[in-house]
Structures are given as C-alpha cells and as structure tokens.
Amino acid sequence: LCAQNAKLRIVMKIAIISDTHNKLAAIDVPPADLLIHCGDFCSYGKLDELERFSQEMARLPHKHKLIVAGNHDWPLQRSSQSARSLLADFIYLEDEMVEIDGLKIYGSPWQPTFMNWAFNLPRGSKELAEKWQKIPDRLDVLVTHGPPFGILDRTNFGKRVGCELLLERVSQVKPRLHCFGHIHEAYGRAEKHDSLFVNAAVLNSIYRVANKPVVLDLA
C-alpha cells in the first residue's frame, strides 16, 4: 500500500440462501467465509424441522453461519428458548446486530401480515415501524426475511408485496447489502438507493429447487 495510513481491508466472500423449506441438503452451497440464511428453513413450523435444519446446517463447512427466521419458522416465535438452543452453533439474529471481521450485520425476521404466519405484524402499523427503527444507522449488511416494497417483491400475480416501512428505513440507512427472500418468484439482484439488494430464495413458487445461492465479495 502506498499511503502511510492506508488500512488493509478484509474481503469477505458471502454465500446467501433463503427459503430452503426442509431442502437444504439438496442445495449445492458454494464455499464462502460467511453463509447467510434469510429464513424459511421450515415448511410447517415444527420443532423437528428446525432440528433437521440444524443438523444439515452443521455439516456445511462455512466458518460463519448467520440466520434469521421467516414466516414458516414458528418454533422461534412459539418456543423461542428451545428453538434457539438448536441453533446455538450458529449466529441467530432477531432484531440484533453482530460484527464479523469488521462487517456490521443486523438481522430481523418481521414482515407485513402474510396469511397469518410467524413474525407477522399489520402492514403499515406502529408496531412494524418500531421494529424497523431498531435498524442501526451505521450498517454494512441488513438481513431480513421479507423484501422492501418495490424491490424484488413482485409475485406471479404482478402484485408488489414488500414492506413500505422497511423501504423507508432502508432508504435512510443505506446498507451496502440488503439480503432477503420470502417471495420465491422474485429471486435476483438489484441496485437502488446506494445499496445492493439480493432476493436469495432458492426454491421457486412451486417449492422446487430452482435458483442458485448468491455469492459475492464484500470488503
């Protein structure tokens, strides 16, 4: 490095997946320094599904494994203590931040009401706004289960179903990376509001493995 005060920045390879719905073992997850799962590892919301997911996750070689819950992951809302114990070997974030090799990462599971599943709050509600206000201003990576409104959130019926309040907060915080899933058919990447957005749902709308994990480098 030429500049005397230049700092050597660590480049972290990140693999991102979401919405595996009991099919994690069928997915070829590429090697990376950090594996992020954006929720919906269960299908029916049973504790034995979470136990199976934990075992399959443990077999993956990634140094750091970070998880948020999704709307199918009922055990983490109904039986939080016993469910969290099954994820003790991983980083589980529920309205919390962690720093990994200098990257500040915040995770949250909430979404606007969606068929009355787990971690649902009324769309546009004060309660949902309060959850998003917890997202810190200085942030590298934001991990949620659901998308912000208008970004990788279009269903097969053409409807936008992302969260308006989340979009408002993300536009303020401007994380370098915001990853999520939830809307299977909206898989992909987009750049907007000075952030990179990733919908990493690996299953399609009929719950078949159709999409590859998203892999990227972040310094």
PDB file of C-alpha atoms in Angstrom:
ATOM      1  CA  LEU A   1       0.000   0.000   0.000  1.00  0.00           C
ATOM      2  CA  CYS A   2       1.389   3.396  -0.951  1.00  0.00           C
ATOM      3  CA  ALA A   3      -0.375   5.622   1.538  1.00  0.00           C
ATOM      4  CA  GLN A   4       1.153   5.522   5.002  1.00  0.00           C
ATOM      5  CA  ASN A   5      -2.204   5.452   6.779  1.00  0.00           C
ATOM      6  CA  ALA A   6      -3.957   3.112   4.381  1.00  0.00           C
ATOM      7  CA  LYS A   7      -5.759   0.267   6.113  1.00  0.00           C
ATOM      8  CA  LEU A   8      -5.800  -3.259   4.771  1.00  0.00           C
ATOM      9  CA  ARG A   9      -9.462  -4.202   4.312  1.00  0.00           C
ATOM     10  CA  ILE A  10     -10.519  -7.826   4.559  1.00  0.00           C
ATOM     11  CA  VAL A  11     -12.520  -9.095   1.600  1.00  0.00           C
ATOM     12  CA  MET A  12     -15.224 -11.453   2.802  1.00  0.00           C
ATOM     13  CA  LYS A  13     -16.861 -13.947   0.476  1.00  0.00           C
ATOM     14  CA  ILE A  14     -20.537 -14.270   1.343  1.00  0.00           C
ATOM     15  CA  ALA A  15     -22.946 -17.012   0.243  1.00  0.00           C
ATOM     16  CA  ILE A  16     -26.633 -16.149   0.620  1.00  0.00           C
ATOM     17  CA  ILE A  17     -29.614 -18.514   0.615  1.00  0.00           C
ATOM     18  CA  SER A  18     -33.245 -18.261   1.664  1.00  0.00           C
ATOM     19  CA  ASP A  19     -36.485 -20.245   1.665  1.00  0.00           C
ATOM     20  CA  THR A  20     -34.992 -23.724   1.697  1.00  0.00           C
ATOM     21  CA  HIS A  21     -38.119 -25.269   3.293  1.00  0.00           C
ATOM     22  CA  ASN A  22     -36.597 -28.558   4.508  1.00  0.00           C
ATOM     23  CA  LYS A  23     -34.494 -28.937   1.341  1.00  0.00           C
ATOM     24  CA  LEU A  24     -31.146 -27.548   2.499  1.00  0.00           C
ATOM     25  CA  ALA A  25     -29.429 -30.904   1.938  1.00  0.00           C
ATOM     26  CA  ALA A  26     -30.463 -30.814  -1.747  1.00  0.00           C
ATOM     27  CA  ILE A  27     -28.810 -27.440  -2.349  1.00  0.00           C
ATOM     28  CA  ASP A  28     -25.208 -27.084  -3.515  1.00  0.00           C
ATOM     29  CA  VAL A  29     -23.992 -24.268  -1.287  1.00  0.00           C
ATOM     30  CA  PRO A  30     -20.676 -22.826  -2.567  1.00  0.00           C
ATOM     31  CA  PRO A  31     -17.773 -22.253  -0.159  1.00  0.00           C
ATOM     32  CA  ALA A  32     -17.579 -18.827   1.468  1.00  0.00           C
ATOM     33  CA  ASP A  33     -16.339 -17.144   4.623  1.00  0.00           C
ATOM     34  CA  LEU A  34     -19.909 -16.349   5.684  1.00  0.00           C
ATOM     35  CA  LEU A  35     -23.149 -18.177   4.939  1.00  0.00           C
ATOM     36  CA  ILE A  36     -26.348 -16.175   5.412  1.00  0.00           C
ATOM     37  CA  HIS A  37     -29.766 -17.855   5.536  1.00  0.00           C
ATOM     38  CA  CYS A  38     -32.623 -15.347   5.259  1.00  0.00           C
ATOM     39  CA  GLY A  39     -35.302 -17.563   6.775  1.00  0.00           C
ATOM     40  CA  ASP A  40     -37.973 -20.146   5.986  1.00  0.00           C
ATOM     41  CA  PHE A  41     -35.866 -23.205   6.681  1.00  0.00           C
ATOM     42  CA  CYS A  42     -39.063 -24.914   7.926  1.00  0.00           C
ATOM     43  CA  SER A  43     -42.215 -25.693   5.960  1.00  0.00           C
ATOM     44  CA  TYR A  44     -44.872 -26.489   8.553  1.00  0.00           C
ATOM     45  CA  GLY A  45     -43.264 -24.761  11.517  1.00  0.00           C
ATOM     46  CA  LYS A  46     -42.485 -27.846  13.590  1.00  0.00           C
ATOM     47  CA  LEU A  47     -39.625 -28.218  16.049  1.00  0.00           C
ATOM     48  CA  ASP A  48     -38.362 -31.408  14.404  1.00  0.00           C
ATOM     49  CA  GLU A  49     -37.959 -29.474  11.136  1.00  0.00           C
ATOM     50  CA  LEU A  50     -35.739 -26.997  12.945  1.00  0.00           C
ATOM     51  CA  GLU A  51     -33.714 -29.845  14.427  1.00  0.00           C
ATOM     52  CA  ARG A  52     -33.215 -31.333  10.964  1.00  0.00           C
ATOM     53  CA  PHE A  53     -32.191 -27.944   9.587  1.00  0.00           C
ATOM     54  CA  SER A  54     -29.661 -27.509  12.398  1.00  0.00           C
ATOM     55  CA  GLN A  55     -28.068 -30.860  11.616  1.00  0.00           C
ATOM     56  CA  GLU A  56     -27.862 -30.100   7.889  1.00  0.00           C
ATOM     57  CA  MET A  57     -26.506 -26.612   8.540  1.00  0.00           C
ATOM     58  CA  ALA A  58     -23.833 -28.056  10.847  1.00  0.00           C
ATOM     59  CA  ARG A  59     -22.488 -30.209   8.011  1.00  0.00           C
ATOM     60  CA  LEU A  60     -21.694 -27.178   5.871  1.00  0.00           C
ATOM     61  CA  PRO A  61     -18.044 -26.056   6.119  1.00  0.00           C
ATOM     62  CA  HIS A  62     -18.529 -22.281   6.315  1.00  0.00           C
ATOM     63  CA  LYS A  63     -16.626 -20.551   9.115  1.00  0.00           C
ATOM     64  CA  HIS A  64     -19.504 -18.216   9.990  1.00  0.00           C
ATOM     65  CA  LYS A  65     -23.186 -19.138   9.617  1.00  0.00           C
ATOM     66  CA  LEU A  66     -25.824 -16.464  10.197  1.00  0.00           C
ATOM     67  CA  ILE A  67     -29.587 -16.980  10.302  1.00  0.00           C
ATOM     68  CA  VAL A  68     -32.802 -15.004  10.594  1.00  0.00           C
ATOM     69  CA  ALA A  69     -36.234 -16.610  10.881  1.00  0.00           C
ATOM     70  CA  GLY A  70     -39.029 -16.444   8.342  1.00  0.00           C
ATOM     71  CA  ASN A  71     -42.793 -16.713   8.352  1.00  0.00           C
ATOM     72  CA  HIS A  72     -42.684 -20.537   8.281  1.00  0.00           C
ATOM     73  CA  ASP A  73     -40.304 -20.747  11.233  1.00  0.00           C
ATOM     74  CA  TRP A  74     -42.882 -20.897  14.024  1.00  0.00           C
ATOM     75  CA  PRO A  75     -40.658 -22.594  16.648  1.00  0.00           C
ATOM     76  CA  LEU A  76     -38.566 -19.433  17.000  1.00  0.00           C
ATOM     77  CA  GLN A  77     -41.665 -17.421  17.882  1.00  0.00           C
ATOM     78  CA  ARG A  78     -43.694 -20.003  19.818  1.00  0.00           C
ATOM     79  CA  SER A  79     -40.910 -21.877  21.623  1.00  0.00           C
ATOM     80  CA  SER A  80     -38.062 -19.403  21.450  1.00  0.00           C
ATOM     81  CA  GLN A  81     -35.817 -20.856  24.163  1.00  0.00           C
ATOM     82  CA  SER A  82     -35.875 -24.486  22.990  1.00  0.00           C
ATOM     83  CA  ALA A  83     -35.689 -23.419  19.336  1.00  0.00           C
ATOM     84  CA  ARG A  84     -32.722 -21.119  19.915  1.00  0.00           C
ATOM     85  CA  SER A  85     -30.888 -23.948  21.678  1.00  0.00           C
ATOM     86  CA  LEU A  86     -30.982 -25.927  18.419  1.00  0.00           C
ATOM     87  CA  LEU A  87     -29.241 -23.020  16.676  1.00  0.00           C
ATOM     88  CA  ALA A  88     -26.612 -22.482  19.366  1.00  0.00           C
ATOM     89  CA  ASP A  89     -23.734 -23.280  16.989  1.00  0.00           C
ATOM     90  CA  PHE A  90     -24.786 -20.532  14.577  1.00  0.00           C
ATOM     91  CA  ILE A  91     -25.412 -16.790  14.749  1.00  0.00           C
ATOM     92  CA  TYR A  92     -29.155 -16.289  15.095  1.00  0.00           C
ATOM     93  CA  LEU A  93     -30.297 -12.673  14.849  1.00  0.00           C
ATOM     94  CA  GLU A  94     -33.699 -11.414  15.929  1.00  0.00           C
ATOM     95  CA  ASP A  95     -33.589  -7.613  15.935  1.00  0.00           C
ATOM     96  CA  GLU A  96     -29.892  -7.776  16.776  1.00  0.00           C
ATOM     97  CA  MET A  97     -26.533  -6.772  15.332  1.00  0.00           C
ATOM     98  CA  VAL A  98     -23.269  -8.653  15.180  1.00  0.00           C
ATOM     99  CA  GLU A  99     -19.848  -7.696  13.838  1.00  0.00           C
ATOM    100  CA  ILE A 100     -17.932 -10.295  11.826  1.00  0.00           C
ATOM    101  CA  ASP A 101     -14.416  -9.468  10.617  1.00  0.00           C
ATOM    102  CA  GLY A 102     -15.279  -5.771  10.660  1.00  0.00           C
ATOM    103  CA  LEU A 103     -18.656  -6.092   8.911  1.00  0.00           C
ATOM    104  CA  LYS A 104     -21.642  -4.835  10.892  1.00  0.00           C
ATOM    105  CA  ILE A 105     -24.616  -7.092  10.218  1.00  0.00           C
ATOM    106  CA  TYR A 106     -28.172  -6.635  11.504  1.00  0.00           C
ATOM    107  CA  GLY A 107     -30.908  -9.243  11.234  1.00  0.00           C
ATOM    108  CA  SER A 108     -34.683  -9.174  11.696  1.00  0.00           C
ATOM    109  CA  PRO A 109     -37.459 -11.661  10.811  1.00  0.00           C
ATOM    110  CA  TRP A 110     -40.566  -9.439  10.617  1.00  0.00           C
ATOM    111  CA  GLN A 111     -42.888  -8.903   7.637  1.00  0.00           C
ATOM    112  CA  PRO A 112     -46.290  -7.340   6.981  1.00  0.00           C
ATOM    113  CA  THR A 113     -49.103  -9.804   7.716  1.00  0.00           C
ATOM    114  CA  PHE A 114     -48.875 -12.666   5.237  1.00  0.00           C
ATOM    115  CA  MET A 115     -51.541 -15.371   5.654  1.00  0.00           C
ATOM    116  CA  ASN A 116     -51.224 -15.056   9.450  1.00  0.00           C
ATOM    117  CA  TRP A 117     -47.882 -16.867   9.679  1.00  0.00           C
ATOM    118  CA  ALA A 118     -44.962 -16.336  12.061  1.00  0.00           C
ATOM    119  CA  PHE A 119     -43.301 -12.963  12.705  1.00  0.00           C
ATOM    120  CA  ASN A 120     -46.190 -11.076  11.104  1.00  0.00           C
ATOM    121  CA  LEU A 121     -47.263  -7.560  12.055  1.00  0.00           C
ATOM    122  CA  PRO A 122     -50.024  -5.457  10.456  1.00  0.00           C
ATOM    123  CA  ARG A 123     -48.921  -3.655   7.303  1.00  0.00           C
ATOM    124  CA  GLY A 124     -48.149  -0.002   7.949  1.00  0.00           C
ATOM    125  CA  SER A 125     -48.559  -0.435  11.706  1.00  0.00           C
ATOM    126  CA  LYS A 126     -46.809   1.373  14.524  1.00  0.00           C
ATOM    127  CA  GLU A 127     -45.515  -1.987  15.766  1.00  0.00           C
ATOM    128  CA  LEU A 128     -43.842  -2.744  12.440  1.00  0.00           C
ATOM    129  CA  ALA A 129     -42.374   0.762  12.207  1.00  0.00           C
ATOM    130  CA  GLU A 130     -40.866   0.301  15.673  1.00  0.00           C
ATOM    131  CA  LYS A 131     -39.170  -2.913  14.574  1.00  0.00           C
ATOM    132  CA  TRP A 132     -37.541  -1.191  11.591  1.00  0.00           C
ATOM    133  CA  GLN A 133     -36.474   1.812  13.661  1.00  0.00           C
ATOM    134  CA  LYS A 134     -34.218  -0.582  15.572  1.00  0.00           C
ATOM    135  CA  ILE A 135     -32.066  -0.991  12.454  1.00  0.00           C
ATOM    136  CA  PRO A 136     -28.888   0.974  13.252  1.00  0.00           C
ATOM    137  CA  ASP A 137     -27.766   3.879  11.118  1.00  0.00           C
ATOM    138  CA  ARG A 138     -24.234   2.595  10.512  1.00  0.00           C
ATOM    139  CA  LEU A 139     -24.557  -0.781   8.886  1.00  0.00           C
ATOM    140  CA  ASP A 140     -22.847  -2.891   6.246  1.00  0.00           C
ATOM    141  CA  VAL A 141     -25.303  -5.770   5.822  1.00  0.00           C
ATOM    142  CA  LEU A 142     -29.017  -5.941   6.569  1.00  0.00           C
ATOM    143  CA  VAL A 143     -30.656  -9.381   6.656  1.00  0.00           C
ATOM    144  CA  THR A 144     -34.447  -9.612   6.721  1.00  0.00           C
ATOM    145  CA  HIS A 145     -36.831 -12.331   5.646  1.00  0.00           C
ATOM    146  CA  GLY A 146     -39.082 -10.115   3.579  1.00  0.00           C
ATOM    147  CA  PRO A 147     -38.201  -7.530   0.925  1.00  0.00           C
ATOM    148  CA  PRO A 148     -38.732  -3.776   0.999  1.00  0.00           C
ATOM    149  CA  PHE A 149     -41.616  -2.541  -1.105  1.00  0.00           C
ATOM    150  CA  GLY A 150     -40.909  -2.328  -4.830  1.00  0.00           C
ATOM    151  CA  ILE A 151     -37.597  -4.214  -4.766  1.00  0.00           C
ATOM    152  CA  LEU A 152     -37.566  -7.890  -5.776  1.00  0.00           C
ATOM    153  CA  ASP A 153     -41.034  -8.302  -4.255  1.00  0.00           C
ATOM    154  CA  ARG A 154     -43.331  -8.931  -7.237  1.00  0.00           C
ATOM    155  CA  THR A 155     -45.472 -12.083  -7.095  1.00  0.00           C
ATOM    156  CA  ASN A 156     -46.528 -14.205 -10.062  1.00  0.00           C
ATOM    157  CA  PHE A 157     -49.788 -12.257  -9.997  1.00  0.00           C
ATOM    158  CA  GLY A 158     -47.930  -8.992 -10.575  1.00  0.00           C
ATOM    159  CA  LYS A 159     -48.527  -7.647  -7.085  1.00  0.00           C
ATOM    160  CA  ARG A 160     -45.847  -5.863  -5.060  1.00  0.00           C
ATOM    161  CA  VAL A 161     -45.923  -7.257  -1.514  1.00  0.00           C
ATOM    162  CA  GLY A 162     -42.767  -5.859   0.120  1.00  0.00           C
ATOM    163  CA  CYS A 163     -42.879  -3.652   3.195  1.00  0.00           C
ATOM    164  CA  GLU A 164     -43.280   0.101   2.664  1.00  0.00           C
ATOM    165  CA  LEU A 165     -41.959   0.905   6.139  1.00  0.00           C
ATOM    166  CA  LEU A 166     -38.890  -1.252   5.574  1.00  0.00           C
ATOM    167  CA  LEU A 167     -38.192   0.590   2.306  1.00  0.00           C
ATOM    168  CA  GLU A 168     -38.410   3.896   4.164  1.00  0.00           C
ATOM    169  CA  ARG A 169     -35.877   2.790   6.765  1.00  0.00           C
ATOM    170  CA  VAL A 170     -33.535   1.155   4.251  1.00  0.00           C
ATOM    171  CA  SER A 171     -33.531   4.368   2.204  1.00  0.00           C
ATOM    172  CA  GLN A 172     -32.335   6.193   5.313  1.00  0.00           C
ATOM    173  CA  VAL A 173     -29.744   3.663   6.485  1.00  0.00           C
ATOM    174  CA  LYS A 174     -28.417   2.722   3.028  1.00  0.00           C
ATOM    175  CA  PRO A 175     -26.745  -0.590   3.969  1.00  0.00           C
ATOM    176  CA  ARG A 176     -24.169  -1.726   1.461  1.00  0.00           C
ATOM    177  CA  LEU A 177     -26.020  -5.036   1.145  1.00  0.00           C
ATOM    178  CA  HIS A 178     -29.609  -5.939   1.977  1.00  0.00           C
ATOM    179  CA  CYS A 179     -30.472  -9.611   1.561  1.00  0.00           C
ATOM    180  CA  PHE A 180     -33.816 -11.377   1.993  1.00  0.00           C
ATOM    181  CA  GLY A 181     -36.129 -13.944   0.403  1.00  0.00           C
ATOM    182  CA  HIS A 182     -39.826 -14.659   1.118  1.00  0.00           C
ATOM    183  CA  ILE A 183     -41.107 -14.017  -2.420  1.00  0.00           C
ATOM    184  CA  HIS A 184     -39.723 -17.044  -4.239  1.00  0.00           C
ATOM    185  CA  GLU A 185     -40.530 -15.856  -7.745  1.00  0.00           C
ATOM    186  CA  ALA A 186     -38.687 -12.549  -7.232  1.00  0.00           C
ATOM    187  CA  TYR A 187     -35.210 -14.126  -6.939  1.00  0.00           C
ATOM    188  CA  GLY A 188     -32.399 -11.897  -8.189  1.00  0.00           C
ATOM    189  CA  ARG A 189     -30.314  -8.775  -7.568  1.00  0.00           C
ATOM    190  CA  ALA A 190     -30.985  -5.057  -7.862  1.00  0.00           C
ATOM    191  CA  GLU A 191     -29.070  -1.863  -7.109  1.00  0.00           C
ATOM    192  CA  LYS A 192     -31.062   1.036  -5.701  1.00  0.00           C
ATOM    193  CA  HIS A 193     -30.777   3.731  -3.045  1.00  0.00           C
ATOM    194  CA  ASP A 194     -26.983   3.204  -2.976  1.00  0.00           C
ATOM    195  CA  SER A 195     -27.453  -0.393  -1.824  1.00  0.00           C
ATOM    196  CA  LEU A 196     -27.204  -3.837  -3.383  1.00  0.00           C
ATOM    197  CA  PHE A 197     -30.392  -5.845  -2.828  1.00  0.00           C
ATOM    198  CA  VAL A 198     -30.461  -9.641  -3.080  1.00  0.00           C
ATOM    199  CA  ASN A 199     -33.502 -11.915  -3.037  1.00  0.00           C
ATOM    200  CA  ALA A 200     -31.853 -15.286  -2.420  1.00  0.00           C
ATOM    201  CA  ALA A 201     -34.886 -17.604  -2.438  1.00  0.00           C
ATOM    202  CA  VAL A 202     -33.570 -20.898  -3.833  1.00  0.00           C
ATOM    203  CA  LEU A 203     -36.985 -22.531  -4.254  1.00  0.00           C
ATOM    204  CA  ASN A 204     -39.429 -21.371  -6.905  1.00  0.00           C
ATOM    205  CA  SER A 205     -43.122 -20.644  -6.405  1.00  0.00           C
ATOM    206  CA  ILE A 206     -43.990 -24.364  -6.512  1.00  0.00           C
ATOM    207  CA  TYR A 207     -41.322 -25.159  -3.902  1.00  0.00           C
ATOM    208  CA  ARG A 208     -38.819 -26.841  -6.183  1.00  0.00           C
ATOM    209  CA  VAL A 209     -35.093 -26.099  -6.019  1.00  0.00           C
ATOM    210  CA  ALA A 210     -34.624 -23.755  -8.975  1.00  0.00           C
ATOM    211  CA  ASN A 211     -32.188 -20.979  -8.055  1.00  0.00           C
ATOM    212  CA  LYS A 212     -28.534 -20.954  -7.112  1.00  0.00           C
ATOM    213  CA  PRO A 213     -27.194 -19.459  -3.892  1.00  0.00           C
ATOM    214  CA  VAL A 214     -25.968 -15.910  -4.417  1.00  0.00           C
ATOM    215  CA  VAL A 215     -22.231 -15.465  -3.844  1.00  0.00           C
ATOM    216  CA  LEU A 216     -20.489 -12.111  -3.633  1.00  0.00           C
ATOM    217  CA  ASP A 217     -17.427 -10.409  -2.149  1.00  0.00           C
ATOM    218  CA  LEU A 218     -17.707  -7.587   0.357  1.00  0.00           C
ATOM    219  CA  ALA A 219     -14.743  -5.658   1.690  1.00  0.00           C
TER     220      ALA A 219
END
